[in-house]
Amino acid sequence: MALLFACLAFTPSLLPRSGPFQGFVSGLSAAIGYGLGCLGAWLWREFADRPERTPRRHAWPVFFITGGVALAAALLLGWHWQQRIRELMGMSASGGAGYLIAPFVAAVVFFLLVAVGRGLRAVSRALATRLTRHVGPRAARTTSWLAVVVLTALVASGVLWDGLIAMADRTLAVQDTLTDEGVFQPRTALRSGGAGSPIAWESLGREGRNFVGRGPSVEDLSRFHGTAVKEPIRAYAGYASAPDAESRAALAVDDLERAGGFDRAYLLVVTTTGSGWVVPEAVDAFEYMTGGDSAIVSMQYSHLWSWLSVLVDQERARESGRALFDAVYERWSRLPPARRPKLLVFGESLGSYGGETAFSGERDLANRTDGVLFVGPPNFNTLYRAFTDDRDAGSPEVEPIYRQGRIVRFSRRPGTDIPPASEPWGDSRVLYLLHPSDPITWWSPRLLVRRPDWLREPRGADVLGGMVWIPFVTFWQVTADLPLGMAVPPGYGHVYTGEHVDGWAALLRPEGWSAEQSARLKDLLRARNASRSN
């Protein structure tokens, strides 16, 4: 079982991997296979009431020869599949030498995990020996085994895991006090942390300061449109700005109202990812497309990275998304209908999960907003799952059609016709953008024992046809893809860039907007993003 699982771990997943990382995944998979094999053998012996059998004289040599051939074949095929995935994503080929490290890393990981397992078995046997003084041998073995399993699970989840998360949170909280190069406190009264703002610049956090300290200026917008424009409004509350989600939401909306955000033509509510990150390409594209006659409000709810927040920060994301939208909607709804700005919602990754929680379904989304853009939704998003699971017959999970696209639509490439292109799309539109190769969208514990539709139906264009569902293995493969989601070119994995422009064009439908302007804006945003990276 260990050999089988190690070889299966070389089968293709969603994203390309380096040799050492592939070795880690293979070693973990082998340890899982070994554990399942030992468990199965033990259960068989217990039910058959027979002792362990001594291996035959030639069993081990045959096994090692077979294992060597199988691992060599898996390694060669794995390297071939990795090159194919890189080709699909327009990435340069990797050298074979680096991939040869994978078996050695796998061996180290496997033996370390097996050593831990055998140490726990030794503890279980020692405990069983003591218990046999009071109960029968089988009862002693069963009780000691259950005690070790439960205690290990409690320690792993309650001490090690929580301790690691707490350590990561403290470490990233320190990083939150830093300010990126080139980011300065705004002097304008139209930004949180600026003149007249009740929110201190220092409390915004690193990503909050990036949000209010950057973005297109009036000159940038004027140069793009060739006409007079307005200066955009940006309001933000950091994790340190107020003690809880409701207070942060109220503070952010107070600052939005102070700056005149409810007097603009467009008002965008953004639910951030864990670290407080507001996707710069998304909000910049929104401000360019609206000519600056816009206001954006957001707030931070955690310090953790996005991929880690997906695993541990779901409750805070839910609370934050609901609190912020409800605070905005409560004040927006007080305005006379003729004076209300168009109200829109945006969320990417875990931000889409938080953004969804303020709504009960498609009609609620349409009734309380003028447009919603959700990008790279995690698989556990409540509304996303409901729309996808109840999709129209014949439409694939990678690009589902829900209720003939009357309100909610899905797209991989929104610059083309968004299906179903022949059907009418209402004035209040909801658009989900997702890549077939995005592990955030497809990761789910159900992968352990159930083949998903996206691996039963024809694959997306950026997913190898050779990727198949394997119990247990596929779950760990996609789990390992999570931290790699941002390490691929734009348009693949969890990297969404130019799609924001096309998404906003489909939702806002600005008067006179052309495909040529979309192309210009994409080039401009790519250049701005490149300059920030450098």
mmCIF file of N, CA and C in Angstrom, residues 222-328:
data_model
loop_
_atom_site.group_PDB
_atom_site.id
_atom_site.type_symbol
_atom_site.label_atom_id
_atom_site.label_comp_id
_atom_site.label_asym_id
_atom_site.label_seq_id
_atom_site.Cartn_x
_atom_site.Cartn_y
_atom_site.Cartn_z
ATOM 1 N N SER A 222 -7.686 60.820 -15.638
ATOM 2 C CA SER A 222 -7.899 61.813 -16.703
ATOM 3 C C SER A 222 -7.126 61.437 -17.956
ATOM 4 N N ARG A 223 -5.906 60.980 -17.769
ATOM 5 C CA ARG A 223 -5.082 60.589 -18.911
ATOM 6 C C ARG A 223 -5.709 59.401 -19.654
ATOM 7 N N PHE A 224 -6.313 58.472 -18.918
ATOM 8 C CA PHE A 224 -6.914 57.306 -19.565
ATOM 9 C C PHE A 224 -8.185 57.690 -20.322
ATOM 10 N N HIS A 225 -9.024 58.527 -19.696
ATOM 11 C CA HIS A 225 -10.312 58.867 -20.315
ATOM 12 C C HIS A 225 -10.241 60.076 -21.255
ATOM 13 N N GLY A 226 -9.253 60.935 -21.027
ATOM 14 C CA GLY A 226 -9.158 62.135 -21.848
ATOM 15 C C GLY A 226 -10.191 63.176 -21.491
ATOM 16 N N THR A 227 -10.834 63.050 -20.335
ATOM 17 C CA THR A 227 -11.844 64.001 -19.875
ATOM 18 C C THR A 227 -11.658 64.246 -18.386
ATOM 19 N N ALA A 228 -12.431 65.187 -17.862
ATOM 20 C CA ALA A 228 -12.388 65.473 -16.428
ATOM 21 C C ALA A 228 -12.992 64.304 -15.654
ATOM 22 N N VAL A 229 -12.389 63.980 -14.526
ATOM 23 C CA VAL A 229 -12.848 62.863 -13.696
ATOM 24 C C VAL A 229 -12.879 63.310 -12.237
ATOM 25 N N LYS A 230 -13.353 62.422 -11.376
ATOM 26 C CA LYS A 230 -13.365 62.687 -9.944
ATOM 27 C C LYS A 230 -12.285 61.873 -9.243
ATOM 28 N N GLU A 231 -11.911 62.323 -8.055
ATOM 29 C CA GLU A 231 -10.957 61.557 -7.252
ATOM 30 C C GLU A 231 -11.704 60.451 -6.512
ATOM 31 N N PRO A 232 -11.308 59.192 -6.667
ATOM 32 C CA PRO A 232 -12.028 58.091 -6.005
ATOM 33 C C PRO A 232 -11.916 58.172 -4.483
ATOM 34 N N ILE A 233 -12.887 57.587 -3.819
ATOM 35 C CA ILE A 233 -12.920 57.507 -2.358
ATOM 36 C C ILE A 233 -12.599 56.072 -1.941
ATOM 37 N N ARG A 234 -11.732 55.948 -0.933
ATOM 38 C CA ARG A 234 -11.415 54.630 -0.388
ATOM 39 C C ARG A 234 -11.480 54.675 1.133
ATOM 40 N N ALA A 235 -12.350 53.843 1.729
ATOM 41 C CA ALA A 235 -12.487 53.763 3.187
ATOM 42 C C ALA A 235 -12.111 52.357 3.648
ATOM 43 N N TYR A 236 -11.427 52.280 4.788
ATOM 44 C CA TYR A 236 -10.906 50.990 5.247
ATOM 45 C C TYR A 236 -10.713 51.027 6.758
ATOM 46 N N ALA A 237 -11.062 49.913 7.410
ATOM 47 C CA ALA A 237 -10.782 49.749 8.846
ATOM 48 C C ALA A 237 -9.887 48.530 9.027
ATOM 49 N N GLY A 238 -8.771 48.698 9.729
ATOM 50 C CA GLY A 238 -7.848 47.602 9.962
ATOM 51 C C GLY A 238 -8.255 46.758 11.155
ATOM 52 N N TYR A 239 -7.556 45.645 11.332
ATOM 53 C CA TYR A 239 -7.845 44.745 12.439
ATOM 54 C C TYR A 239 -7.657 45.456 13.775
ATOM 55 N N ALA A 240 -6.708 46.396 13.816
ATOM 56 C CA ALA A 240 -6.427 47.123 15.058
ATOM 57 C C ALA A 240 -7.248 48.399 15.184
ATOM 58 N N SER A 241 -8.101 48.685 14.195
ATOM 59 C CA SER A 241 -8.873 49.937 14.238
ATOM 60 C C SER A 241 -10.026 49.880 15.226
ATOM 61 N N ALA A 242 -10.550 48.676 15.496
ATOM 62 C CA ALA A 242 -11.674 48.502 16.424
ATOM 63 C C ALA A 242 -11.618 47.075 16.960
ATOM 64 N N PRO A 243 -12.261 46.809 18.102
ATOM 65 C CA PRO A 243 -12.079 45.505 18.771
ATOM 66 C C PRO A 243 -12.803 44.319 18.148
ATOM 67 N N ASP A 244 -13.844 44.538 17.337
ATOM 68 C CA ASP A 244 -14.587 43.402 16.775
ATOM 69 C C ASP A 244 -15.118 43.774 15.399
ATOM 70 N N ALA A 245 -15.668 42.767 14.724
ATOM 71 C CA ALA A 245 -16.094 42.949 13.334
ATOM 72 C C ALA A 245 -17.180 44.010 13.205
ATOM 73 N N GLU A 246 -18.153 43.987 14.077
ATOM 74 C CA GLU A 246 -19.252 44.951 13.990
ATOM 75 C C GLU A 246 -18.751 46.376 14.195
ATOM 76 N N SER A 247 -17.849 46.566 15.146
ATOM 77 C CA SER A 247 -17.288 47.902 15.395
ATOM 78 C C SER A 247 -16.435 48.364 14.227
ATOM 79 N N ARG A 248 -15.646 47.447 13.659
ATOM 80 C CA ARG A 248 -14.829 47.814 12.492
ATOM 81 C C ARG A 248 -15.708 48.205 11.311
ATOM 82 N N ALA A 249 -16.785 47.443 11.111
ATOM 83 C CA ALA A 249 -17.690 47.756 10.001
ATOM 84 C C ALA A 249 -18.322 49.132 10.196
ATOM 85 N N ALA A 250 -18.796 49.406 11.412
ATOM 86 C CA ALA A 250 -19.414 50.716 11.677
ATOM 87 C C ALA A 250 -18.414 51.847 11.487
ATOM 88 N N LEU A 251 -17.167 51.634 11.928
ATOM 89 C CA LEU A 251 -16.133 52.657 11.787
ATOM 90 C C LEU A 251 -15.811 52.916 10.319
ATOM 91 N N ALA A 252 -15.693 51.840 9.539
ATOM 92 C CA ALA A 252 -15.390 51.996 8.115
ATOM 93 C C ALA A 252 -16.507 52.732 7.397
ATOM 94 N N VAL A 253 -17.752 52.411 7.719
ATOM 95 C CA VAL A 253 -18.891 53.070 7.063
ATOM 96 C C VAL A 253 -19.019 54.525 7.524
ATOM 97 N N ASP A 254 -18.711 54.801 8.785
ATOM 98 C CA ASP A 254 -18.679 56.203 9.251
ATOM 99 C C ASP A 254 -17.682 57.009 8.424
ATOM 100 N N ASP A 255 -16.506 56.434 8.207
ATOM 101 C CA ASP A 255 -15.486 57.140 7.436
ATOM 102 C C ASP A 255 -15.894 57.271 5.974
ATOM 103 N N LEU A 256 -16.559 56.262 5.453
ATOM 104 C CA LEU A 256 -17.075 56.333 4.082
ATOM 105 C C LEU A 256 -18.071 57.473 3.938
ATOM 106 N N GLU A 257 -18.968 57.581 4.901
ATOM 107 C CA GLU A 257 -19.984 58.640 4.859
ATOM 108 C C GLU A 257 -19.343 60.011 5.020
ATOM 109 N N ARG A 258 -18.360 60.130 5.921
ATOM 110 C CA ARG A 258 -17.649 61.400 6.108
ATOM 111 C C ARG A 258 -17.012 61.886 4.819
ATOM 112 N N ALA A 259 -16.426 60.937 4.066
ATOM 113 C CA ALA A 259 -15.739 61.304 2.828
ATOM 114 C C ALA A 259 -16.686 61.561 1.658
ATOM 115 N N GLY A 260 -17.994 61.320 1.859
ATOM 116 C CA GLY A 260 -18.958 61.552 0.788
ATOM 117 C C GLY A 260 -19.174 60.347 -0.105
ATOM 118 N N GLY A 261 -18.901 59.147 0.404
ATOM 119 C CA GLY A 261 -19.022 57.953 -0.414
ATOM 120 C C GLY A 261 -20.423 57.663 -0.885
ATOM 121 N N PHE A 262 -21.442 58.069 -0.124
ATOM 122 C CA PHE A 262 -22.821 57.799 -0.516
ATOM 123 C C PHE A 262 -23.335 58.801 -1.544
ATOM 124 N N ASP A 263 -22.511 59.784 -1.903
ATOM 125 C CA ASP A 263 -22.881 60.764 -2.924
ATOM 126 C C ASP A 263 -22.281 60.440 -4.287
ATOM 127 N N ARG A 264 -21.536 59.354 -4.377
ATOM 128 C CA ARG A 264 -20.928 58.978 -5.646
ATOM 129 C C ARG A 264 -21.909 58.151 -6.481
ATOM 130 N N ALA A 265 -21.560 57.957 -7.745
ATOM 131 C CA ALA A 265 -22.437 57.192 -8.637
ATOM 132 C C ALA A 265 -22.362 55.698 -8.352
ATOM 133 N N TYR A 266 -21.193 55.221 -7.887
ATOM 134 C CA TYR A 266 -20.995 53.794 -7.640
ATOM 135 C C TYR A 266 -20.379 53.597 -6.259
ATOM 136 N N LEU A 267 -20.898 52.601 -5.536
ATOM 137 C CA LEU A 267 -20.376 52.250 -4.208
ATOM 138 C C LEU A 267 -20.070 50.751 -4.206
ATOM 139 N N LEU A 268 -18.820 50.410 -3.921
ATOM 140 C CA LEU A 268 -18.376 49.012 -3.948
ATOM 141 C C LEU A 268 -18.009 48.549 -2.542
ATOM 142 N N VAL A 269 -18.609 47.440 -2.110
ATOM 143 C CA VAL A 269 -18.293 46.813 -0.826
ATOM 144 C C VAL A 269 -17.375 45.630 -1.102
ATOM 145 N N VAL A 270 -16.170 45.641 -0.503
ATOM 146 C CA VAL A 270 -15.169 44.598 -0.749
ATOM 147 C C VAL A 270 -14.916 43.819 0.541
ATOM 148 N N THR A 271 -15.074 42.504 0.468
ATOM 149 C CA THR A 271 -14.656 41.641 1.569
ATOM 150 C C THR A 271 -13.248 41.160 1.273
ATOM 151 N N THR A 272 -12.332 41.403 2.182
ATOM 152 C CA THR A 272 -10.913 41.101 1.942
ATOM 153 C C THR A 272 -10.625 39.619 2.134
ATOM 154 N N THR A 273 -9.393 39.223 1.779
ATOM 155 C CA THR A 273 -8.886 37.922 2.180
ATOM 156 C C THR A 273 -8.374 38.044 3.622
ATOM 157 N N GLY A 274 -7.843 36.953 4.154
ATOM 158 C CA GLY A 274 -7.480 36.917 5.564
ATOM 159 C C GLY A 274 -6.569 38.038 6.022
ATOM 160 N N SER A 275 -5.531 38.335 5.257
ATOM 161 C CA SER A 275 -4.549 39.328 5.673
ATOM 162 C C SER A 275 -5.038 40.758 5.514
ATOM 163 N N GLY A 276 -6.254 40.925 5.015
ATOM 164 C CA GLY A 276 -6.762 42.265 4.760
ATOM 165 C C GLY A 276 -6.472 42.741 3.354
ATOM 166 N N TRP A 277 -6.012 41.833 2.514
ATOM 167 C CA TRP A 277 -5.621 42.190 1.141
ATOM 168 C C TRP A 277 -6.839 42.535 0.295
ATOM 169 N N VAL A 278 -6.778 43.687 -0.333
ATOM 170 C CA VAL A 278 -7.772 44.088 -1.331
ATOM 171 C C VAL A 278 -7.086 43.964 -2.687
ATOM 172 N N VAL A 279 -7.633 43.140 -3.577
ATOM 173 C CA VAL A 279 -6.987 42.849 -4.856
ATOM 174 C C VAL A 279 -6.813 44.152 -5.645
ATOM 175 N N PRO A 280 -5.572 44.624 -5.849
ATOM 176 C CA PRO A 280 -5.382 45.940 -6.474
ATOM 177 C C PRO A 280 -5.923 46.007 -7.895
ATOM 178 N N GLU A 281 -5.738 44.938 -8.694
ATOM 179 C CA GLU A 281 -6.235 44.974 -10.071
ATOM 180 C C GLU A 281 -7.755 45.128 -10.112
ATOM 181 N N ALA A 282 -8.446 44.512 -9.156
ATOM 182 C CA ALA A 282 -9.911 44.558 -9.147
ATOM 183 C C ALA A 282 -10.425 45.961 -8.829
ATOM 184 N N VAL A 283 -9.889 46.576 -7.766
ATOM 185 C CA VAL A 283 -10.397 47.901 -7.379
ATOM 186 C C VAL A 283 -9.891 48.994 -8.315
ATOM 187 N N ASP A 284 -8.658 48.843 -8.814
ATOM 188 C CA ASP A 284 -8.160 49.822 -9.778
ATOM 189 C C ASP A 284 -8.999 49.796 -11.054
ATOM 190 N N ALA A 285 -9.315 48.590 -11.538
ATOM 191 C CA ALA A 285 -10.143 48.469 -12.743
ATOM 192 C C ALA A 285 -11.510 49.100 -12.522
ATOM 193 N N PHE A 286 -12.070 48.896 -11.342
ATOM 194 C CA PHE A 286 -13.374 49.481 -11.013
ATOM 195 C C PHE A 286 -13.319 51.008 -11.068
ATOM 196 N N GLU A 287 -12.269 51.598 -10.517
ATOM 197 C CA GLU A 287 -12.163 53.057 -10.501
ATOM 198 C C GLU A 287 -11.903 53.622 -11.891
ATOM 199 N N TYR A 288 -11.099 52.927 -12.682
ATOM 200 C CA TYR A 288 -10.878 53.373 -14.060
ATOM 201 C C TYR A 288 -12.178 53.317 -14.854
ATOM 202 N N MET A 289 -12.925 52.243 -14.679
ATOM 203 C CA MET A 289 -14.131 52.059 -15.479
ATOM 204 C C MET A 289 -15.238 53.030 -15.087
ATOM 205 N N THR A 290 -15.260 53.465 -13.829
ATOM 206 C CA THR A 290 -16.280 54.409 -13.373
ATOM 207 C C THR A 290 -15.814 55.859 -13.463
ATOM 208 N N GLY A 291 -14.623 56.094 -13.991
ATOM 209 C CA GLY A 291 -14.106 57.449 -14.105
ATOM 210 C C GLY A 291 -13.881 58.129 -12.773
ATOM 211 N N GLY A 292 -13.652 57.344 -11.722
ATOM 212 C CA GLY A 292 -13.383 57.917 -10.405
ATOM 213 C C GLY A 292 -14.622 58.319 -9.644
ATOM 214 N N ASP A 293 -15.801 58.264 -10.271
ATOM 215 C CA ASP A 293 -17.042 58.640 -9.580
ATOM 216 C C ASP A 293 -17.507 57.456 -8.736
ATOM 217 N N SER A 294 -16.655 57.069 -7.790
ATOM 218 C CA SER A 294 -16.895 55.830 -7.059
ATOM 219 C C SER A 294 -16.357 55.932 -5.641
ATOM 220 N N ALA A 295 -16.842 55.028 -4.809
ATOM 221 C CA ALA A 295 -16.335 54.879 -3.440
ATOM 222 C C ALA A 295 -16.215 53.381 -3.153
ATOM 223 N N ILE A 296 -15.146 53.015 -2.447
ATOM 224 C CA ILE A 296 -14.905 51.614 -2.090
ATOM 225 C C ILE A 296 -14.691 51.542 -0.581
ATOM 226 N N VAL A 297 -15.331 50.560 0.056
ATOM 227 C CA VAL A 297 -15.183 50.381 1.496
ATOM 228 C C VAL A 297 -14.834 48.934 1.780
ATOM 229 N N SER A 298 -13.917 48.727 2.733
ATOM 230 C CA SER A 298 -13.473 47.378 3.075
ATOM 231 C C SER A 298 -12.925 47.372 4.491
ATOM 232 N N MET A 299 -12.600 46.173 4.995
ATOM 233 C CA MET A 299 -12.007 46.076 6.321
ATOM 234 C C MET A 299 -11.291 44.748 6.476
ATOM 235 N N GLN A 300 -10.371 44.695 7.426
ATOM 236 C CA GLN A 300 -9.546 43.515 7.697
ATOM 237 C C GLN A 300 -10.146 42.708 8.842
ATOM 238 N N TYR A 301 -10.010 41.358 8.765
ATOM 239 C CA TYR A 301 -10.526 40.525 9.849
ATOM 240 C C TYR A 301 -9.498 39.530 10.388
ATOM 241 N N SER A 302 -8.287 39.471 9.795
ATOM 242 C CA SER A 302 -7.296 38.489 10.225
ATOM 243 C C SER A 302 -5.920 38.953 9.779
ATOM 244 N N HIS A 303 -4.884 38.196 10.198
ATOM 245 C CA HIS A 303 -3.523 38.460 9.751
ATOM 246 C C HIS A 303 -2.990 37.363 8.829
ATOM 247 N N LEU A 304 -3.736 36.265 8.709
ATOM 248 C CA LEU A 304 -3.212 35.068 8.047
ATOM 249 C C LEU A 304 -3.232 35.175 6.526
ATOM 250 N N TRP A 305 -2.343 34.385 5.887
ATOM 251 C CA TRP A 305 -2.338 34.309 4.433
ATOM 252 C C TRP A 305 -3.666 33.758 3.936
ATOM 253 N N SER A 306 -3.978 34.050 2.664
ATOM 254 C CA SER A 306 -5.259 33.641 2.102
ATOM 255 C C SER A 306 -5.442 32.125 2.141
ATOM 256 N N TRP A 307 -4.429 31.362 1.687
ATOM 257 C CA TRP A 307 -4.612 29.903 1.615
ATOM 258 C C TRP A 307 -4.762 29.289 2.994
ATOM 259 N N LEU A 308 -4.116 29.905 4.013
ATOM 260 C CA LEU A 308 -4.252 29.401 5.375
ATOM 261 C C LEU A 308 -5.583 29.841 5.973
ATOM 262 N N SER A 309 -6.021 31.053 5.619
ATOM 263 C CA SER A 309 -7.326 31.528 6.087
ATOM 264 C C SER A 309 -8.449 30.634 5.600
ATOM 265 N N VAL A 310 -8.282 30.083 4.384
ATOM 266 C CA VAL A 310 -9.292 29.172 3.842
ATOM 267 C C VAL A 310 -9.535 28.006 4.798
ATOM 268 N N LEU A 311 -8.471 27.547 5.472
ATOM 269 C CA LEU A 311 -8.571 26.392 6.356
ATOM 270 C C LEU A 311 -9.061 26.752 7.755
ATOM 271 N N VAL A 312 -8.714 27.944 8.259
ATOM 272 C CA VAL A 312 -8.948 28.206 9.685
ATOM 273 C C VAL A 312 -9.749 29.466 9.985
ATOM 274 N N ASP A 313 -9.952 30.334 9.007
ATOM 275 C CA ASP A 313 -10.577 31.625 9.310
ATOM 276 C C ASP A 313 -11.966 31.796 8.699
ATOM 277 N N GLN A 314 -12.658 30.706 8.442
ATOM 278 C CA GLN A 314 -13.948 30.811 7.768
ATOM 279 C C GLN A 314 -14.973 31.572 8.603
ATOM 280 N N GLU A 315 -14.980 31.342 9.894
ATOM 281 C CA GLU A 315 -15.967 32.000 10.751
ATOM 282 C C GLU A 315 -15.752 33.510 10.774
ATOM 283 N N ARG A 316 -14.496 33.941 10.887
ATOM 284 C CA ARG A 316 -14.227 35.382 10.903
ATOM 285 C C ARG A 316 -14.535 36.019 9.555
ATOM 286 N N ALA A 317 -14.290 35.291 8.466
ATOM 287 C CA ALA A 317 -14.635 35.805 7.144
ATOM 288 C C ALA A 317 -16.138 35.983 7.015
ATOM 289 N N ARG A 318 -16.889 35.016 7.511
ATOM 290 C CA ARG A 318 -18.354 35.082 7.457
ATOM 291 C C ARG A 318 -18.871 36.272 8.260
ATOM 292 N N GLU A 319 -18.358 36.410 9.472
ATOM 293 C CA GLU A 319 -18.794 37.496 10.351
ATOM 294 C C GLU A 319 -18.446 38.855 9.760
ATOM 295 N N SER A 320 -17.244 38.967 9.203
ATOM 296 C CA SER A 320 -16.791 40.238 8.648
ATOM 297 C C SER A 320 -17.599 40.636 7.420
ATOM 298 N N GLY A 321 -17.811 39.677 6.497
ATOM 299 C CA GLY A 321 -18.546 39.985 5.281
ATOM 300 C C GLY A 321 -19.964 40.431 5.564
ATOM 301 N N ARG A 322 -20.623 39.743 6.481
ATOM 302 C CA ARG A 322 -22.007 40.101 6.804
ATOM 303 C C ARG A 322 -22.081 41.453 7.507
ATOM 304 N N ALA A 323 -21.166 41.674 8.461
ATOM 305 C CA ALA A 323 -21.199 42.927 9.222
ATOM 306 C C ALA A 323 -20.969 44.140 8.318
ATOM 307 N N LEU A 324 -20.012 44.034 7.396
ATOM 308 C CA LEU A 324 -19.702 45.170 6.533
ATOM 309 C C LEU A 324 -20.839 45.472 5.574
ATOM 310 N N PHE A 325 -21.358 44.462 4.891
ATOM 311 C CA PHE A 325 -22.437 44.751 3.943
ATOM 312 C C PHE A 325 -23.681 45.264 4.661
ATOM 313 N N ASP A 326 -24.027 44.651 5.794
ATOM 314 C CA ASP A 326 -25.219 45.100 6.519
ATOM 315 C C ASP A 326 -25.081 46.547 6.967
ATOM 316 N N ALA A 327 -23.883 46.947 7.403
ATOM 317 C CA ALA A 327 -23.680 48.337 7.838
ATOM 318 C C ALA A 327 -23.819 49.297 6.656
ATOM 319 N N VAL A 328 -23.268 48.920 5.503
ATOM 320 C CA VAL A 328 -23.399 49.765 4.317
ATOM 321 C C VAL A 328 -24.848 49.819 3.851
#
